[in-house]
JSON list of C-alpha atoms in Angstrom, two decimals:
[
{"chain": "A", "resi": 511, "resn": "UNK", "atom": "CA", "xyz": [69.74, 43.69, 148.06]},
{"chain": "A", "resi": 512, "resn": "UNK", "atom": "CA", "xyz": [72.48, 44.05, 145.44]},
{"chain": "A", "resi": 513, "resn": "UNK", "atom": "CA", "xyz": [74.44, 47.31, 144.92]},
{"chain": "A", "resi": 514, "resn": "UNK", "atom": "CA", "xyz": [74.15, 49.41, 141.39]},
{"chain": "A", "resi": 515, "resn": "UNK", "atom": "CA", "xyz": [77.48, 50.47, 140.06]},
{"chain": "A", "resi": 516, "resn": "UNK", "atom": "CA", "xyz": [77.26, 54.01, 139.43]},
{"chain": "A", "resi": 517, "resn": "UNK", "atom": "CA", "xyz": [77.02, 55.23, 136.08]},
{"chain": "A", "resi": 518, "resn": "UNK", "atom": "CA", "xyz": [79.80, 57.13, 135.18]},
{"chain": "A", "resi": 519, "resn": "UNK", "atom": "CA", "xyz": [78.78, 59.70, 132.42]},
{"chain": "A", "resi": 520, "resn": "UNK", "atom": "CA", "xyz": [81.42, 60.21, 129.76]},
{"chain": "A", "resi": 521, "resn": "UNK", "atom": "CA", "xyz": [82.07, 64.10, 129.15]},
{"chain": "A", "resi": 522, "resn": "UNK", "atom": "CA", "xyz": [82.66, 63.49, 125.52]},
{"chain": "A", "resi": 523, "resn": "UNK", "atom": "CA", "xyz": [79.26, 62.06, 125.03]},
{"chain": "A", "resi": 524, "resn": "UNK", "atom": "CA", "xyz": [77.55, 64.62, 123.07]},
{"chain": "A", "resi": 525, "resn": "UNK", "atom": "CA", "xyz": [74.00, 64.63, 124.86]},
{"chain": "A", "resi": 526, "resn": "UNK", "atom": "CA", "xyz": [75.90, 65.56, 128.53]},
{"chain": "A", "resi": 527, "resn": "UNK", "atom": "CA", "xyz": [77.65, 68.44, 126.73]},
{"chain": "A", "resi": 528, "resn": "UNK", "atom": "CA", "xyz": [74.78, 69.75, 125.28]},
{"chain": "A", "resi": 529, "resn": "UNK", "atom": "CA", "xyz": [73.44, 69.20, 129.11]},
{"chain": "A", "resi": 530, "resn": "UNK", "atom": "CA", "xyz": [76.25, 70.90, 130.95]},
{"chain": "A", "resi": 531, "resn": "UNK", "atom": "CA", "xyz": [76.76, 73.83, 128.05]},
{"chain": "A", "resi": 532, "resn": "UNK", "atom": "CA", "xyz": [75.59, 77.29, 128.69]},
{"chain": "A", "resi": 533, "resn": "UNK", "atom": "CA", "xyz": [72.80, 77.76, 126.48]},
{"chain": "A", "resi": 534, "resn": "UNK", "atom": "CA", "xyz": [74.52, 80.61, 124.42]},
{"chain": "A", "resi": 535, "resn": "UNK", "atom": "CA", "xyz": [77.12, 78.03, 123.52]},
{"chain": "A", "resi": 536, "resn": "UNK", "atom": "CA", "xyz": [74.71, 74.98, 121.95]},
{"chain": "A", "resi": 537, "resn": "UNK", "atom": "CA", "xyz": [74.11, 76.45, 118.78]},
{"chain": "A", "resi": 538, "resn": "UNK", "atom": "CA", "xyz": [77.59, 76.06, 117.59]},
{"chain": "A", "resi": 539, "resn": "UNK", "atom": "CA", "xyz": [78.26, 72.77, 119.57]},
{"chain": "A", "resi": 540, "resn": "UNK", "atom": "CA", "xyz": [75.37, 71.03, 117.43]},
{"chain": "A", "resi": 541, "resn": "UNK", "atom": "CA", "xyz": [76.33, 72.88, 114.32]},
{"chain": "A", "resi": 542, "resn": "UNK", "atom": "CA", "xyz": [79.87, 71.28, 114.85]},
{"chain": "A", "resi": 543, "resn": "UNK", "atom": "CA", "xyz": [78.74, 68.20, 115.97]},
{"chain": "A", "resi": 544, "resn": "UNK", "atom": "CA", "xyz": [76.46, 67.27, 112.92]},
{"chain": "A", "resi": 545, "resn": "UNK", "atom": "CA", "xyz": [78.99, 68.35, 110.40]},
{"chain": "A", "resi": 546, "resn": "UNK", "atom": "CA", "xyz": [81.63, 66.00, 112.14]},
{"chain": "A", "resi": 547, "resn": "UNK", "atom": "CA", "xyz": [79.11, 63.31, 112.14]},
{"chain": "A", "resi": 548, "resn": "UNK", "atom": "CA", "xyz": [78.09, 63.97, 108.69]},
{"chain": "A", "resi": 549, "resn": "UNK", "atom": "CA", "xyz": [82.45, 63.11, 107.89]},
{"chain": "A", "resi": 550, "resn": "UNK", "atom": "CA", "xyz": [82.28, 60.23, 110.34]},
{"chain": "A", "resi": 551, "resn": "UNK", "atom": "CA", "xyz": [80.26, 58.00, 107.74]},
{"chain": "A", "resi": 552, "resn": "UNK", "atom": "CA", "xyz": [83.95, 57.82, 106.05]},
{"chain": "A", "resi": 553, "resn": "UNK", "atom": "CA", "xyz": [86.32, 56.19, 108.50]},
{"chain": "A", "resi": 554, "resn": "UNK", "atom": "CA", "xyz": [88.92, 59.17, 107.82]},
{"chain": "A", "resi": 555, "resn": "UNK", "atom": "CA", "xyz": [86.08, 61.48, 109.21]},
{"chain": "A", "resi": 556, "resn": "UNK", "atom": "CA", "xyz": [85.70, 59.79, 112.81]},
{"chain": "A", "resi": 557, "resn": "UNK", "atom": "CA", "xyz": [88.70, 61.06, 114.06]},
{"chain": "A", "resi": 558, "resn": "UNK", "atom": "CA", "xyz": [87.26, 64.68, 113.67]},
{"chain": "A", "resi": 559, "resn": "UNK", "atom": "CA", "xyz": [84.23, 63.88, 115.04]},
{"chain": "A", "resi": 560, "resn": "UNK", "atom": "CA", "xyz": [86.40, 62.70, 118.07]},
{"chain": "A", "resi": 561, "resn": "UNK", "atom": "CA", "xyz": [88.50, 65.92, 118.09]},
{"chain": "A", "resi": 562, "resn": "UNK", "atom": "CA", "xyz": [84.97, 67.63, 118.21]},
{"chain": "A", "resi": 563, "resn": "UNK", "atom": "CA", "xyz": [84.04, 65.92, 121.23]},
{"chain": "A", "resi": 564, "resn": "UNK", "atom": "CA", "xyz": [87.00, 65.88, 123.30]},
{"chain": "A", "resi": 565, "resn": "UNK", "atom": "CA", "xyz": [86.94, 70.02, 122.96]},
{"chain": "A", "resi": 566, "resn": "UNK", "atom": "CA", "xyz": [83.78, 70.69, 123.41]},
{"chain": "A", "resi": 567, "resn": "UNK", "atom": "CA", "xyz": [83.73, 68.88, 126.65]},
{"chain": "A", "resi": 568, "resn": "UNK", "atom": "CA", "xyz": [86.64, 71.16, 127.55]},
{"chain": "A", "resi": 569, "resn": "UNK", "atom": "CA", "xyz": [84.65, 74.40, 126.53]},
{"chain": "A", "resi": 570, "resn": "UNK", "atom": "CA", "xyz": [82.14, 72.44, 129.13]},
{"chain": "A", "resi": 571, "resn": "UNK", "atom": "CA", "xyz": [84.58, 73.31, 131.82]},
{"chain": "A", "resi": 572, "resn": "UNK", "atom": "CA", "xyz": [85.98, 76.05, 130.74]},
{"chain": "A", "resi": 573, "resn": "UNK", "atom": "CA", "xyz": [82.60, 78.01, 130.07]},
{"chain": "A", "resi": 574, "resn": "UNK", "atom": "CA", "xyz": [81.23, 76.93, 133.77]},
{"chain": "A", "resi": 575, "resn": "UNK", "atom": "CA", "xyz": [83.81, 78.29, 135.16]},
{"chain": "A", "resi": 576, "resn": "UNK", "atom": "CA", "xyz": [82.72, 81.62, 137.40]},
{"chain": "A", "resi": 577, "resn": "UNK", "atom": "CA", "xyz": [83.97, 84.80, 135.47]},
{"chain": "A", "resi": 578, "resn": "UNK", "atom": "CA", "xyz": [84.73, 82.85, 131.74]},
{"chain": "A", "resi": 579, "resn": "UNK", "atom": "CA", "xyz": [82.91, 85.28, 129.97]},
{"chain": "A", "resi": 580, "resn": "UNK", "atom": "CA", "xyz": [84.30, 88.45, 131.59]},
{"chain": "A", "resi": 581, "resn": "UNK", "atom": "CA", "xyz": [87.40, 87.00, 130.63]},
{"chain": "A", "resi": 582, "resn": "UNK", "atom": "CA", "xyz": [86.89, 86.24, 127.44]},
{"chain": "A", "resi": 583, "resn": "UNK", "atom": "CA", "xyz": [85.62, 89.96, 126.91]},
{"chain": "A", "resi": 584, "resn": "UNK", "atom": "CA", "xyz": [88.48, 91.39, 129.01]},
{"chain": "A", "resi": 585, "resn": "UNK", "atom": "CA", "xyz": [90.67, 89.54, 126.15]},
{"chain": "A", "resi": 586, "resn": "UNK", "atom": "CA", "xyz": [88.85, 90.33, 123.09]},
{"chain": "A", "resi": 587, "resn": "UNK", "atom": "CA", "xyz": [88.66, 94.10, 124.25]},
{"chain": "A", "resi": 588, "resn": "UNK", "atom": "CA", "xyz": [92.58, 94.02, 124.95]},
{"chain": "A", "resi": 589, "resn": "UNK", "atom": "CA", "xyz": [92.05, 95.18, 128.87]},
{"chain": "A", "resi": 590, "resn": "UNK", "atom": "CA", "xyz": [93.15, 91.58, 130.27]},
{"chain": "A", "resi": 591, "resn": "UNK", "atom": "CA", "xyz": [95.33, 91.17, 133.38]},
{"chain": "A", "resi": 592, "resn": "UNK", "atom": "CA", "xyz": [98.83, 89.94, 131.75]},
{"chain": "A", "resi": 593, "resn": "UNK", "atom": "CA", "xyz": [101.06, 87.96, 133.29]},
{"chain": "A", "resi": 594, "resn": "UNK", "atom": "CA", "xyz": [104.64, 87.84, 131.82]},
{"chain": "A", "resi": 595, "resn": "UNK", "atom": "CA", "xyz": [105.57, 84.68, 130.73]},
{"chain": "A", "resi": 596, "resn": "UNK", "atom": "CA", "xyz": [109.35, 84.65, 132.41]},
{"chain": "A", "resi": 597, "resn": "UNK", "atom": "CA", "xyz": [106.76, 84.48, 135.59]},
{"chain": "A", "resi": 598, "resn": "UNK", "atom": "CA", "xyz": [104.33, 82.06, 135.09]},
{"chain": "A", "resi": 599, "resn": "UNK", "atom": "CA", "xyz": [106.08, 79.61, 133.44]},
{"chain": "A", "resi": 600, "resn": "UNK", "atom": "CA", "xyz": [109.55, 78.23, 135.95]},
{"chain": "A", "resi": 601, "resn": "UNK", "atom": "CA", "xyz": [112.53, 78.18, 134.29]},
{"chain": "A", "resi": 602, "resn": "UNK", "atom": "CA", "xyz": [111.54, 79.97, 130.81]},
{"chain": "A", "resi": 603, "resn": "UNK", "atom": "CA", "xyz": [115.13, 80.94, 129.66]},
{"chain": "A", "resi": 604, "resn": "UNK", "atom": "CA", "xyz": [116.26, 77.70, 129.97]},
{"chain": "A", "resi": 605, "resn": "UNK", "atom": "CA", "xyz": [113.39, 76.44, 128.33]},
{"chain": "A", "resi": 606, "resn": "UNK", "atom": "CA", "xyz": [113.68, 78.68, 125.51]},
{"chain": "A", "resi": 607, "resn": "UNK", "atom": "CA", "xyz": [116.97, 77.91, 124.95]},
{"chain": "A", "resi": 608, "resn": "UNK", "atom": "CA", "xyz": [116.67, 74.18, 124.86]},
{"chain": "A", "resi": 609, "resn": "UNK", "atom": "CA", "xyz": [113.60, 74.61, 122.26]},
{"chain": "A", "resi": 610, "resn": "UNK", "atom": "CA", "xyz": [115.54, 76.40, 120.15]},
{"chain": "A", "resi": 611, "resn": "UNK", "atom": "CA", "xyz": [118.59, 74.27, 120.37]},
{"chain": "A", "resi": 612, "resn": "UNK", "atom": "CA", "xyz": [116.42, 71.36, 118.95]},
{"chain": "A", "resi": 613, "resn": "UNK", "atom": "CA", "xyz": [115.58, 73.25, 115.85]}
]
């Protein structure tokens, strides 16, 4: 008996997002994903059609996650929990500063 090697499934192949998306969601993925296609037949075009893919398999993730759409409404309706930045992000003085100081 010889061992299989699992199948990895690639989350940027367009049949597993359409899969894993919500069903609300597919709609635009496949109107997306056919116009990038459509540009791919150019060689400039593919790169789009790569950009396409790569963040729609992060709205995969993103749009599983428990509570997404509450907070995507709790954002669009302007009653989102706000964290300020000077919290979440360590150091954002000096991080500030040095940004600017490379302008």
């Amino acid at each position: 008996m010889s061992a299989r090697p699992v199948r990895q499934e690639d989350p940027r192949d367009p049949e597993v997002i359409l899969e894993r998306l919500p069903e609300r969601e597919r709609a635009e993925f496949l109107r997306q994903y056919q116009e990038a296609v459509e540009a791919a037949h150019d060689p400039a075009g593919y790169k789009r059609l790569q950009e396409v893919l790569h963040a729609w398999s992060l709205a995969v993730v993103a749009t599983n996650r428990p509570g997404y759409y509450e907070d995507l409404a709790a954002v669009t309706e302007g009653t989102a929990r706000t964290v300020p930045v000077e919290a979440a992000i360590p150091d954002w003085e000096r991080r500030l500063a040095a940004a600017r100081a490379r302008r």
